[in-house]
Coordinates of C-alpha atoms and ligand atoms in Angstrom, one line a residue:
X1 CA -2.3 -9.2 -31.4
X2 CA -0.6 -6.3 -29.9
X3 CA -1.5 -5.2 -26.7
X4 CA -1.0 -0.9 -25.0
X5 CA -1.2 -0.5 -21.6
X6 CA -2.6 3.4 -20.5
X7 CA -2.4 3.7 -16.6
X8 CA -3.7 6.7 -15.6
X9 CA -1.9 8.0 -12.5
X10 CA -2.1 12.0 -12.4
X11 CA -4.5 12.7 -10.0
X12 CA -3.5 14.5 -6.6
X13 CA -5.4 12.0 -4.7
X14 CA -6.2 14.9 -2.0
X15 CA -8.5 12.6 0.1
X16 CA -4.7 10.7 1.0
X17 CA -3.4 13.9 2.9
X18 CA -0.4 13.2 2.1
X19 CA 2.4 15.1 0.6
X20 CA 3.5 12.0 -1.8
X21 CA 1.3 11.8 -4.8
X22 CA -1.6 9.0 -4.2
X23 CA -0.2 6.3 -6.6
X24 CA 3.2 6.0 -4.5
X25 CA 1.6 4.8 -1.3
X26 CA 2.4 1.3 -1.1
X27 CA 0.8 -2.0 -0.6
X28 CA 3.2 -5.3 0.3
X29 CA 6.1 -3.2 0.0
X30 CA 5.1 -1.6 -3.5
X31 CA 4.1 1.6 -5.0
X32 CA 0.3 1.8 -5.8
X33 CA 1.7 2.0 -9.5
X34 CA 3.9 -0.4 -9.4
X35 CA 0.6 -3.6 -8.4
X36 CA -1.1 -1.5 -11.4
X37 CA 1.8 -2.1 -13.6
X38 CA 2.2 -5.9 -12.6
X39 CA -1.6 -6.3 -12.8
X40 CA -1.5 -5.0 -16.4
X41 CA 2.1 -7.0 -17.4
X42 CA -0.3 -10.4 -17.0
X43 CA -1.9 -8.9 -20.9
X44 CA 2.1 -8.9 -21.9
X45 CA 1.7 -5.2 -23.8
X46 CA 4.1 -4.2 -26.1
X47 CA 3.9 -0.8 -25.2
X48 CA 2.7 0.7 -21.5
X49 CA 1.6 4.3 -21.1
X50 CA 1.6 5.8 -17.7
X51 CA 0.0 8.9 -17.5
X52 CA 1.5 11.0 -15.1
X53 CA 0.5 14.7 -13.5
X54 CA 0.7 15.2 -9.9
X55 CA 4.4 14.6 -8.4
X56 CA 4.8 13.7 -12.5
X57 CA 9.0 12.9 -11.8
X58 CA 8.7 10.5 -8.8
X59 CA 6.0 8.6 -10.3
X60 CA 8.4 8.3 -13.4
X61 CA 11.0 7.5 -11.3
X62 CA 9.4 5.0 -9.3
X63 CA 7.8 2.9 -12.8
X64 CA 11.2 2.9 -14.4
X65 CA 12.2 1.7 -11.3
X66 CA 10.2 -1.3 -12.0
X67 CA 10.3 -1.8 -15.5
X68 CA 12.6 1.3 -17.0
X69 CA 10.7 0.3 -20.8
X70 CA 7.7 1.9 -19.7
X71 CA 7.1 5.5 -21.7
X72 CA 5.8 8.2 -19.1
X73 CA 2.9 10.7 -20.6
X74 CA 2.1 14.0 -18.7
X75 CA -1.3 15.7 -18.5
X76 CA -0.3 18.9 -16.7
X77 CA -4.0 19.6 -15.9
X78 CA -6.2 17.3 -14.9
X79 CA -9.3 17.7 -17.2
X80 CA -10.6 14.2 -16.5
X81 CA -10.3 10.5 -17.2
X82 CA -10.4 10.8 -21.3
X83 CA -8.4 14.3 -21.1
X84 CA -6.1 11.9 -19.3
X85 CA -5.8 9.1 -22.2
X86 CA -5.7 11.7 -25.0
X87 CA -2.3 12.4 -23.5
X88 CA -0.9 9.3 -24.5
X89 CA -2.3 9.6 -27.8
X90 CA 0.8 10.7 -29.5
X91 CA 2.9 8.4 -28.1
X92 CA 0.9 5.4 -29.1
X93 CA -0.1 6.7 -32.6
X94 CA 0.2 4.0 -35.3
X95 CA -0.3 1.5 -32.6
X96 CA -2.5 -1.9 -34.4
X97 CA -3.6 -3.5 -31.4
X98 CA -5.4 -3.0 -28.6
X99 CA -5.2 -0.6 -25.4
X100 CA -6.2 -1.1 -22.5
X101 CA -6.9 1.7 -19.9
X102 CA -6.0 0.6 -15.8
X103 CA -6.2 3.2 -13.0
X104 CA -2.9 3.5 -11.4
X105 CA -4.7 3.3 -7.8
X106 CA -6.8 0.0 -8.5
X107 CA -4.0 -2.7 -7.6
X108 CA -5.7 -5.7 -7.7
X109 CA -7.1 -6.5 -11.3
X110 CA -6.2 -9.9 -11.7
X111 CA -5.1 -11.8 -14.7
X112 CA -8.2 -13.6 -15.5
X113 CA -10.0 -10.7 -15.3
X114 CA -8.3 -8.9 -18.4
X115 CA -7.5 -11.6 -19.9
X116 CA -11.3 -12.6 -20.2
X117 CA -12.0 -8.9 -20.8
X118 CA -9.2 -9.4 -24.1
X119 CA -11.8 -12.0 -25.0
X120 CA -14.5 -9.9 -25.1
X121 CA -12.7 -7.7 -27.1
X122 CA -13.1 -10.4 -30.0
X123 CA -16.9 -9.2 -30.3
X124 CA -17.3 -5.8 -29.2
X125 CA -15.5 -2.6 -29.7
X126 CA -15.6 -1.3 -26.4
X127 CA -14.9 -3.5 -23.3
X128 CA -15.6 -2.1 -20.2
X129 CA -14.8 -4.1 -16.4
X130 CA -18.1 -3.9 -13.9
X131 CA -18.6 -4.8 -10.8
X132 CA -21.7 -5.4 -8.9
X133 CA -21.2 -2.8 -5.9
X134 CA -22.7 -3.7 -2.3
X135 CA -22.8 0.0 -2.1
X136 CA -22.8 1.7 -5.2
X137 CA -22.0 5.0 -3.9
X138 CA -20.7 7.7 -6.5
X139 CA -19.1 5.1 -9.2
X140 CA -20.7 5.7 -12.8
X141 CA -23.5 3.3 -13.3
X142 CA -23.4 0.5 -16.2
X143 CA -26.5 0.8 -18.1
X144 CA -26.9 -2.7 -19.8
X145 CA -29.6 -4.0 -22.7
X146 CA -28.9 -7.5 -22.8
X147 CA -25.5 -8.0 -23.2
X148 CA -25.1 -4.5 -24.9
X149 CA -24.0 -1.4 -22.9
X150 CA -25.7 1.1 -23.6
X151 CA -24.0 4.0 -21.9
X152 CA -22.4 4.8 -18.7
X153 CA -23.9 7.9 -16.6
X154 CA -21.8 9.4 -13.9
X155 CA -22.8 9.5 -10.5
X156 CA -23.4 13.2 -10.6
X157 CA -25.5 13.5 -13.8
X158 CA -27.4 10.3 -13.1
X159 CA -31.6 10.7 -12.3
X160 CA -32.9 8.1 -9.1
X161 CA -33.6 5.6 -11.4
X162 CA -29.8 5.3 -12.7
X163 CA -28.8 5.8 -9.3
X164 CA -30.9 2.4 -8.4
X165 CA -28.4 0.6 -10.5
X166 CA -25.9 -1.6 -8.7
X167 CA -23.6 -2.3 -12.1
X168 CA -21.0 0.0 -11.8
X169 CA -17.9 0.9 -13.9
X170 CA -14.8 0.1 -12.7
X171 CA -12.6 2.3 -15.0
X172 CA -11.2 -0.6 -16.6
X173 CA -11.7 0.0 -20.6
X174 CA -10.3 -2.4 -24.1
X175 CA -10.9 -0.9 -27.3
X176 CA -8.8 -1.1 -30.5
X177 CA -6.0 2.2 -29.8
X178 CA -7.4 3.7 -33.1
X179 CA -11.2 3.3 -31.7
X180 CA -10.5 4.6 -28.8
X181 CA -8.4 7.5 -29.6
X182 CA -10.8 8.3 -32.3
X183 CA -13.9 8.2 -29.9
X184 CA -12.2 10.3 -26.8
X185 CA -11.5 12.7 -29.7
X186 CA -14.7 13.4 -29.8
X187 CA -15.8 13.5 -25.5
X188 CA -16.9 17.0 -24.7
X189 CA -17.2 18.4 -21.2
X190 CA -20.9 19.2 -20.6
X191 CA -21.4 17.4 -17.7
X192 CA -22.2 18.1 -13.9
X193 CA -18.2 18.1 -13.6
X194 CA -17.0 19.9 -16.8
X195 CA -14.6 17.0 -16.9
X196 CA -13.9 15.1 -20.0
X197 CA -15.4 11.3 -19.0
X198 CA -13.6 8.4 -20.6
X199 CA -17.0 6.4 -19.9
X200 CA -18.5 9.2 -22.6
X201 CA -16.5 6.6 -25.2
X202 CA -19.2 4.1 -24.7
X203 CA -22.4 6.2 -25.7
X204 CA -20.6 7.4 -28.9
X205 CA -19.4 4.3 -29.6
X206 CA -23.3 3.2 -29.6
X207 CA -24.3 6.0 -31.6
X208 CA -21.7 5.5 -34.4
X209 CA -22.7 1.9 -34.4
X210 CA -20.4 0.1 -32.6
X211 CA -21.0 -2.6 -30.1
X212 CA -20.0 -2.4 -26.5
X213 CA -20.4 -5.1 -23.5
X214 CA -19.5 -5.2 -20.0
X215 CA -17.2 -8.1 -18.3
X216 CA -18.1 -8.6 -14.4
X217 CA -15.7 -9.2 -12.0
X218 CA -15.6 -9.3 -8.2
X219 CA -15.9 -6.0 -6.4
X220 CA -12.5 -6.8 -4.5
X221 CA -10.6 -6.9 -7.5
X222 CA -11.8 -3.0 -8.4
X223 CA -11.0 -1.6 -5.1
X224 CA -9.2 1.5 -5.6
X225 CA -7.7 4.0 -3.1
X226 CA -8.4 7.3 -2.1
X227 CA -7.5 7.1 1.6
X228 CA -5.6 6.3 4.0
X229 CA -8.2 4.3 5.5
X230 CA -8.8 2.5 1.8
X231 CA -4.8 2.0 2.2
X232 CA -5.0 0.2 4.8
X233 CA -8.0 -2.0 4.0
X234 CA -6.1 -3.0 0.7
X235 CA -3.0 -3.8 3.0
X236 CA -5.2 -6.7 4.6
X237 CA -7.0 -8.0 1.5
X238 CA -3.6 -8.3 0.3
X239 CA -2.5 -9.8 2.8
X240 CA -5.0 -12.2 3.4
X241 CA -4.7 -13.7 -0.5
X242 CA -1.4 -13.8 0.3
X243 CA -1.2 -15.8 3.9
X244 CA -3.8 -18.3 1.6
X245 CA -1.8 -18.8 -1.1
X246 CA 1.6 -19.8 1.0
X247 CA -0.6 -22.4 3.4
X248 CA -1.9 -23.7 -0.5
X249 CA 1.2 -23.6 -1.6
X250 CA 2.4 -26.0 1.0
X251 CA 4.1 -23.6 3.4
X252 CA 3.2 -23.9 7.5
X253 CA 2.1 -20.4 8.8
X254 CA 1.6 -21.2 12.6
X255 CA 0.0 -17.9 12.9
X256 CA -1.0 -16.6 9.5
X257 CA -2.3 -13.4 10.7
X258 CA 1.1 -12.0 12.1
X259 CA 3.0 -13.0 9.0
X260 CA 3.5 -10.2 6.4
X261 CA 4.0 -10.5 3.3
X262 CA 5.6 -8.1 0.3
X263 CA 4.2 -8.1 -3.1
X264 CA 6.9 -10.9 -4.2
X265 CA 7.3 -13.1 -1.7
X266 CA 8.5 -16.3 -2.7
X267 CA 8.3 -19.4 -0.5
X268 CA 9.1 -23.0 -1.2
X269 CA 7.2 -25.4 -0.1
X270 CA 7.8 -27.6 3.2
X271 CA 9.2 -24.3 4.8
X272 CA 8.0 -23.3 8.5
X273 CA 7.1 -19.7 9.3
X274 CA 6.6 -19.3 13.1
X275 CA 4.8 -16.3 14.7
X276 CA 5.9 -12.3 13.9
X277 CA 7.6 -12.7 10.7
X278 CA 7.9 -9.9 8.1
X279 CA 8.9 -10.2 4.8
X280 CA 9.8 -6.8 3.0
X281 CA 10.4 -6.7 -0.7
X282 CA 13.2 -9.5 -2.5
X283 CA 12.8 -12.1 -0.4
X284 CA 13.1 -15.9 -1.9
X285 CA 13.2 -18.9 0.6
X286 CA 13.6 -22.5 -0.9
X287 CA 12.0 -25.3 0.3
X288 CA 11.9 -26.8 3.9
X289 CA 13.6 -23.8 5.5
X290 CA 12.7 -22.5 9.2
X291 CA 12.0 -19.3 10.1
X292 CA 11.5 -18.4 13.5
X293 CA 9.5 -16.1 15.3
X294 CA 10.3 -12.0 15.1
X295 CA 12.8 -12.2 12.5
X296 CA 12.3 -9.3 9.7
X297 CA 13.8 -10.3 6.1
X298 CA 14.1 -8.2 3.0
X299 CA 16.3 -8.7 -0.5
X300 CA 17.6 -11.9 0.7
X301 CA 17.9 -15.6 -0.2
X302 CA 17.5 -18.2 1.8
X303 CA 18.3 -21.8 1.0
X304 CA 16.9 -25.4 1.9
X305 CA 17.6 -26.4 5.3
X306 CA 18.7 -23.3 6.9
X307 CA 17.2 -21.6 10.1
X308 CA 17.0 -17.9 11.1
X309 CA 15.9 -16.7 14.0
X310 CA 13.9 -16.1 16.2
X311 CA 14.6 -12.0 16.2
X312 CA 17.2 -12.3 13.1
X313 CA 17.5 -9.6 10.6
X314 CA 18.0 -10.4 7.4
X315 CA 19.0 -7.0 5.4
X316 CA 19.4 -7.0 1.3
X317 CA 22.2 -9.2 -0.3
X318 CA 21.8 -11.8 2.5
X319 CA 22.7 -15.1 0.9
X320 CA 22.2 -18.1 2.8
X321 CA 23.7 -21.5 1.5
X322 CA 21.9 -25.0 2.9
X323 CA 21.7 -26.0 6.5
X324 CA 23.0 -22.6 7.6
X325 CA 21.9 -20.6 10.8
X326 CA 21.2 -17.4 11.9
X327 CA 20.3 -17.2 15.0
X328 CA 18.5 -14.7 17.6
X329 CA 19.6 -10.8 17.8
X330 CA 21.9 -11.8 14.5
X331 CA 21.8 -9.4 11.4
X332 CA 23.4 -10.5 7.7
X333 CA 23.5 -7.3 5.0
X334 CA 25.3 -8.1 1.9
X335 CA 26.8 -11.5 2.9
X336 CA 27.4 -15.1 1.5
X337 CA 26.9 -17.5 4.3
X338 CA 28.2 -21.3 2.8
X339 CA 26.7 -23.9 3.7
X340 CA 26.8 -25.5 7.4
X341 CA 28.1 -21.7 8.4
X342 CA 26.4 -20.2 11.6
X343 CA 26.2 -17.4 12.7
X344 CA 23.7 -17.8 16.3
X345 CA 24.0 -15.3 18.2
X346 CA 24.1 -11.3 18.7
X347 CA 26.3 -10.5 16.0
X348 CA 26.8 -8.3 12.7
X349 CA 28.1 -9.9 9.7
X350 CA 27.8 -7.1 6.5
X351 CA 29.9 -7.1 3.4
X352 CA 31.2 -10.5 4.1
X353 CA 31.8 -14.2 2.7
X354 CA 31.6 -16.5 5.4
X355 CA 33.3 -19.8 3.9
X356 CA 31.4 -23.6 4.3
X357 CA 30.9 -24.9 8.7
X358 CA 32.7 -21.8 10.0
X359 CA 31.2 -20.8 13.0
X360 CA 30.8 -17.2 14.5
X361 CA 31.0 -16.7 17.7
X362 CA 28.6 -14.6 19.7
X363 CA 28.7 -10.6 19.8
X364 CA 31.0 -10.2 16.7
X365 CA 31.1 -7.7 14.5
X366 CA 32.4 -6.7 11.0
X367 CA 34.0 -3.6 11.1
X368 CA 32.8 -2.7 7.7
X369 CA 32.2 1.2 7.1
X370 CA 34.8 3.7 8.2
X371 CA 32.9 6.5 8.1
X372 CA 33.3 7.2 4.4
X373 CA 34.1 3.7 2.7
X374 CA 32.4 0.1 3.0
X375 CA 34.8 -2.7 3.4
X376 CA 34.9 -6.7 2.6
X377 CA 35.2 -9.0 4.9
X378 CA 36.6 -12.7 4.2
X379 CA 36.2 -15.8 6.3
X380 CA 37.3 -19.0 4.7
X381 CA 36.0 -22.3 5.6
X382 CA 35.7 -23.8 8.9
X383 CA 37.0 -21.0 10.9
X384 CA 36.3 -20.3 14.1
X385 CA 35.4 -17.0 14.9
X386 CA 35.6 -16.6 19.1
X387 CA 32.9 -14.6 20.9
X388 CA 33.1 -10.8 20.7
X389 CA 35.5 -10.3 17.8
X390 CA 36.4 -6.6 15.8
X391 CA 36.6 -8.0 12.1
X392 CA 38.1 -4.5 11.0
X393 CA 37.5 -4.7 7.3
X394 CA 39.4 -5.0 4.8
X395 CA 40.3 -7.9 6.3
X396 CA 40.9 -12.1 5.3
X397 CA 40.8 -14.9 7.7
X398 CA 42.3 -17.9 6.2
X399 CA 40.8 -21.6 6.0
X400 CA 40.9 -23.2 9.4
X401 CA 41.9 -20.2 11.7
X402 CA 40.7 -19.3 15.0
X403 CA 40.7 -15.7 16.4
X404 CA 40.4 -15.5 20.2
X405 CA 37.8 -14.2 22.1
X406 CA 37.8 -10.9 22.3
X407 CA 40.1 -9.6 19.8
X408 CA 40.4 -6.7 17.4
X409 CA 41.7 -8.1 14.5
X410 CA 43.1 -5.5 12.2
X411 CA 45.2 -7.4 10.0
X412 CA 44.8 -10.7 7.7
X413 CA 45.2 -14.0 9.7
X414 CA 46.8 -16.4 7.6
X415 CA 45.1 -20.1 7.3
X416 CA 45.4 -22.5 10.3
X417 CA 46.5 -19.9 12.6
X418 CA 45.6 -18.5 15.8
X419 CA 44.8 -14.6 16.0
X420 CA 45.0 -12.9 19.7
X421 CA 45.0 -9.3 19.3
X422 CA 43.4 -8.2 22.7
X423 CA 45.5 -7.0 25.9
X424 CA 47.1 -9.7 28.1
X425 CA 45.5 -10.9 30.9
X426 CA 47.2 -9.7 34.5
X427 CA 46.7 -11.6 37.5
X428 CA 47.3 -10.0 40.8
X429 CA 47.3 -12.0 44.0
X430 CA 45.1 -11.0 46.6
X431 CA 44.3 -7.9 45.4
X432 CA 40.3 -8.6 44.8
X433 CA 40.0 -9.1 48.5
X434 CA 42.3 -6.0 49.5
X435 CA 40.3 -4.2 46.8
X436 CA 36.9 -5.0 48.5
X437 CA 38.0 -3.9 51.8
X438 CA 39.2 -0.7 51.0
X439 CA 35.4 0.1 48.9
X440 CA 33.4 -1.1 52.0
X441 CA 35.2 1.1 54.4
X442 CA 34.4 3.9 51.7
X443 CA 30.9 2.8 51.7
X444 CA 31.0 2.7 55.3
X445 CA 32.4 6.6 55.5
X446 CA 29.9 8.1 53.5
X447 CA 27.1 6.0 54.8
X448 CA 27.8 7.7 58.1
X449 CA 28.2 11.2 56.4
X450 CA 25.0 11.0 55.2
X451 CA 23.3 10.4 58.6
Ligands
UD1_501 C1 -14.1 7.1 -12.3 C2 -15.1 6.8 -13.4 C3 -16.3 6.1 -12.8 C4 -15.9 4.9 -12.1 C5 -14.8 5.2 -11.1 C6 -14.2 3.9 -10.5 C7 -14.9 8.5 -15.1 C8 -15.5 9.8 -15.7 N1 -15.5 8.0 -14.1 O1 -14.7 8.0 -11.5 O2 -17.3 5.8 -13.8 O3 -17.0 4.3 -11.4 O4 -13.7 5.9 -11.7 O5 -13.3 4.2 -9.5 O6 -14.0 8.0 -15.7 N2 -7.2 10.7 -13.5 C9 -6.2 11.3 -14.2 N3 -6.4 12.5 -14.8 C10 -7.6 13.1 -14.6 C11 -8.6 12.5 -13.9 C12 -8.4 11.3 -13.3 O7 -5.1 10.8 -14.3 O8 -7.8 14.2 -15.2 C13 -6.9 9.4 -12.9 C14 -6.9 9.4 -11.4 O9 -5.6 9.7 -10.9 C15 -7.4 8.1 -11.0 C16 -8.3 7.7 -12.2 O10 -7.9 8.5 -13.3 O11 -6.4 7.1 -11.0 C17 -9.8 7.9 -11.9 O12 -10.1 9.2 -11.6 P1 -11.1 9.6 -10.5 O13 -11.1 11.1 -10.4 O14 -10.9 8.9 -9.2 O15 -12.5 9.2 -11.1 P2 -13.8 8.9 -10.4 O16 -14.5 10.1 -10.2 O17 -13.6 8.0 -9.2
MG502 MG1 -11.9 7.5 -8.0

């Protein structure tokens, strides 16, 4: 059966103080939206809905970023949770199957969640996710006969004995499209809000005979964020699945707590992660790899066998072959490093191929930007790159070639050769020690000045 995906995602999200609409804060490296979207991707919907309001273009923006097949829906007022749904009415009219409604600031569904909630939707027209609250607070309350629920009542228009009920609605609603559509049709707005409540759907669904039920999951899947402080707390439950899902997965965190993760991290097994590393969006690291402490790594690849670090910087299109190393103060952008290649110490290597056991000697630097244009740099195999040389890009070293320490190196060196391109060394006899004697006796004059 065909599954529709509604995330609504227009509120202001004022409580965030924050210029950027609420839904493009991020968590692991990616856009509130963007964990809804990958939450609701586990139902595999043919068609996903995001309802958008507040900041409407760079929530578009940021969703097609991530999957550009998504349609974008704007409520221009925000009337309330089913005033938000009706807006994607039109777009999904016709539709067979099943929608299901997500809140584009409640990241962490997870998959066996909706997908046991797509069961449910089997026997009963109306699905709805609760969550047994350790403080209940203002979320609308579940009210359950047996497995039937009844209605849900808003916080504000509940009575103390509604209020006493710990079952709460996590916004999370499955009903067939034409169900639902046809039930928020008829929501009205006399309430303690005046907003149109999508949790209405379920009392009318009740009264026109239909059959509703509640699925329970665990309160930490339904946290959604208002704050920054909310932000922040969802950071570190992230975080925390995450650091216990590598060490299951067979990867040594020596200090899981000072590892970050992004949202799609991907770590073989048998790697080693020492203390203080960061991984920003993109990253995949095959098996038995090292990291070392301090190094920060984003949209790059890293094979079996290599090392880098400690205090390495791995920047997007970073490709590093087997057994390579990167070593400390070191950063790679938009490079191939073959395999056995290293790279140890203090350099910048961007825009570059560095061919198979070539080694880079320390403080080099490709010349790659000339203010306007990015250049290529091209390093064959087993060259030998001496400490503290200008690649001034475009520029080829050949197989085998050495460039001296030191050297600017403007133009191609051809294979096997040695490159010098620095000034020649001048040696003056005596001269240090004639030198010295004439800056002591300068010392010595202005010492006695100043007395
Ligand atoms: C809603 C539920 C409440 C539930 C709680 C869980 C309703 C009426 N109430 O309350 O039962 O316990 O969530 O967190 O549904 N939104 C729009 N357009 C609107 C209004 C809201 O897109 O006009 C979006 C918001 O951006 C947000 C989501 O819908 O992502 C929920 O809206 P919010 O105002 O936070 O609803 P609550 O009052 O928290
Ligand atoms: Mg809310």
């Amino acid at each position: 059966m065909s599954t529709a995906l509604v995330i609504l995602a227009a509120g202001q999200g004022t409580r965030m103080n924050s210029d950027l609409p609420k839904v493009l804060h991020e968590v692991a490296g990616a856009p509130l939206i963007v964990h809804a979207m990958k939450a609701g991707a586990a139902l595999e919907p043919d068609r996903t809905v995001i309802v958008a309001g507040h900041g409407a273009e760079d929530v578009k923006k940021a969703a097609l970023a991530h999957d550009d097949s998504v349609e974008i829906a704007i409520q221009s007022e925000q009337k309330g949770t089913a005033h938000a749904v009706a807006q994607a009415a039109p777009l999904l009219a016709g539709h067979t199957g099943d929608t299901i409604v997500l809140y584009g600031d409640t990241p962490f569904i997870s998959t066996e969640t909706l997908e046991r909630m797509a069961k449910a939707r089997a026997r009963h027209d109306v699905v709805v996710l609760g969550f047994n609250a350790a403080d209940p607070a203002r979320y609308g309350r579940l009210v359950m006969n047996g497995e039937s629920l009844e209605r849900i009542v808003e916080f504000k228009d509940a009575d103390e004995a509604i209020r006493a009920i710990t079952l709460c609605n996590s916004g999370v609603i499955a009903a067939q499209t034409a169900t639902l559509f046809k039930l928020i049709d008829a929501v009205g707005n006399d309430n303690a809000s005046g907003e149109y409540y999508l949790t209405d759907i379920v009392g009318l669904a009740q009264a026109q005979g239909l059959s509703a039920t509640a699925i329970l999951c665990d309160e930490a899947e339904t946290l959604g964020i208002n704050s920054r402080s909310e932000l922040a707390l969802a950071e570190a439950a992230f975080q925390a699945r995450a650091r216990a899902a590598a060490l299951e997965d067979g990867v040594t965190l020596i200090a899981p707590d000072t590892v970050h993760f992004a949202h799609d991290t991907v770590i073989g097994r048998d790697t080693l992660i020492e203390q203080n590393v960061v991984f920003r969006p993109g990253v995949t690291i095959e098996s038995g790899a090292r990291i070392r402490a301090f190094s920060h790594l984003e949209g790059c690849h890293v094979s079996r066998g290599a090392v880098v670090g400690p205090y390495a910087r791995l920047r997007p299109g970073a490709e590093l072959a087997e057994d390579t190393r990167i070593g400390n103060f070191v950063e790679i952008k938009n490079a191939i490093i073959d395999e056995g290649a290293k790279v140890n110490h203090l350099s910048y290597i961007g825009d570059a191929h560095l061919g198979a056991a070539s080694n880079v000697g320390a403080g080099t630097i490709t010349c790659n930007y000339d203010g306007v244009m990015k250049h290529h740099t091209e390093i064959g195999r087993n060259v030998f790159i001496g400490s503290n040389t200008m690649l001034v890009a475009p520029v080829t070293i050949g197989d085998d070639a050495m460039t001296g320490s030191g050297s600017v190196i403007t133009r191609d060196v051809p294979e096997g050769a040695l490159a010098l391109a620095r000034s020649a060394q001048v040696d003056k006899p005596g001269m240090a020690r004639k030198m010295f004697e004439i800056l002591k006796a300068k010392k010595a004059k202005r010492d006695k000045g100043a007395e």
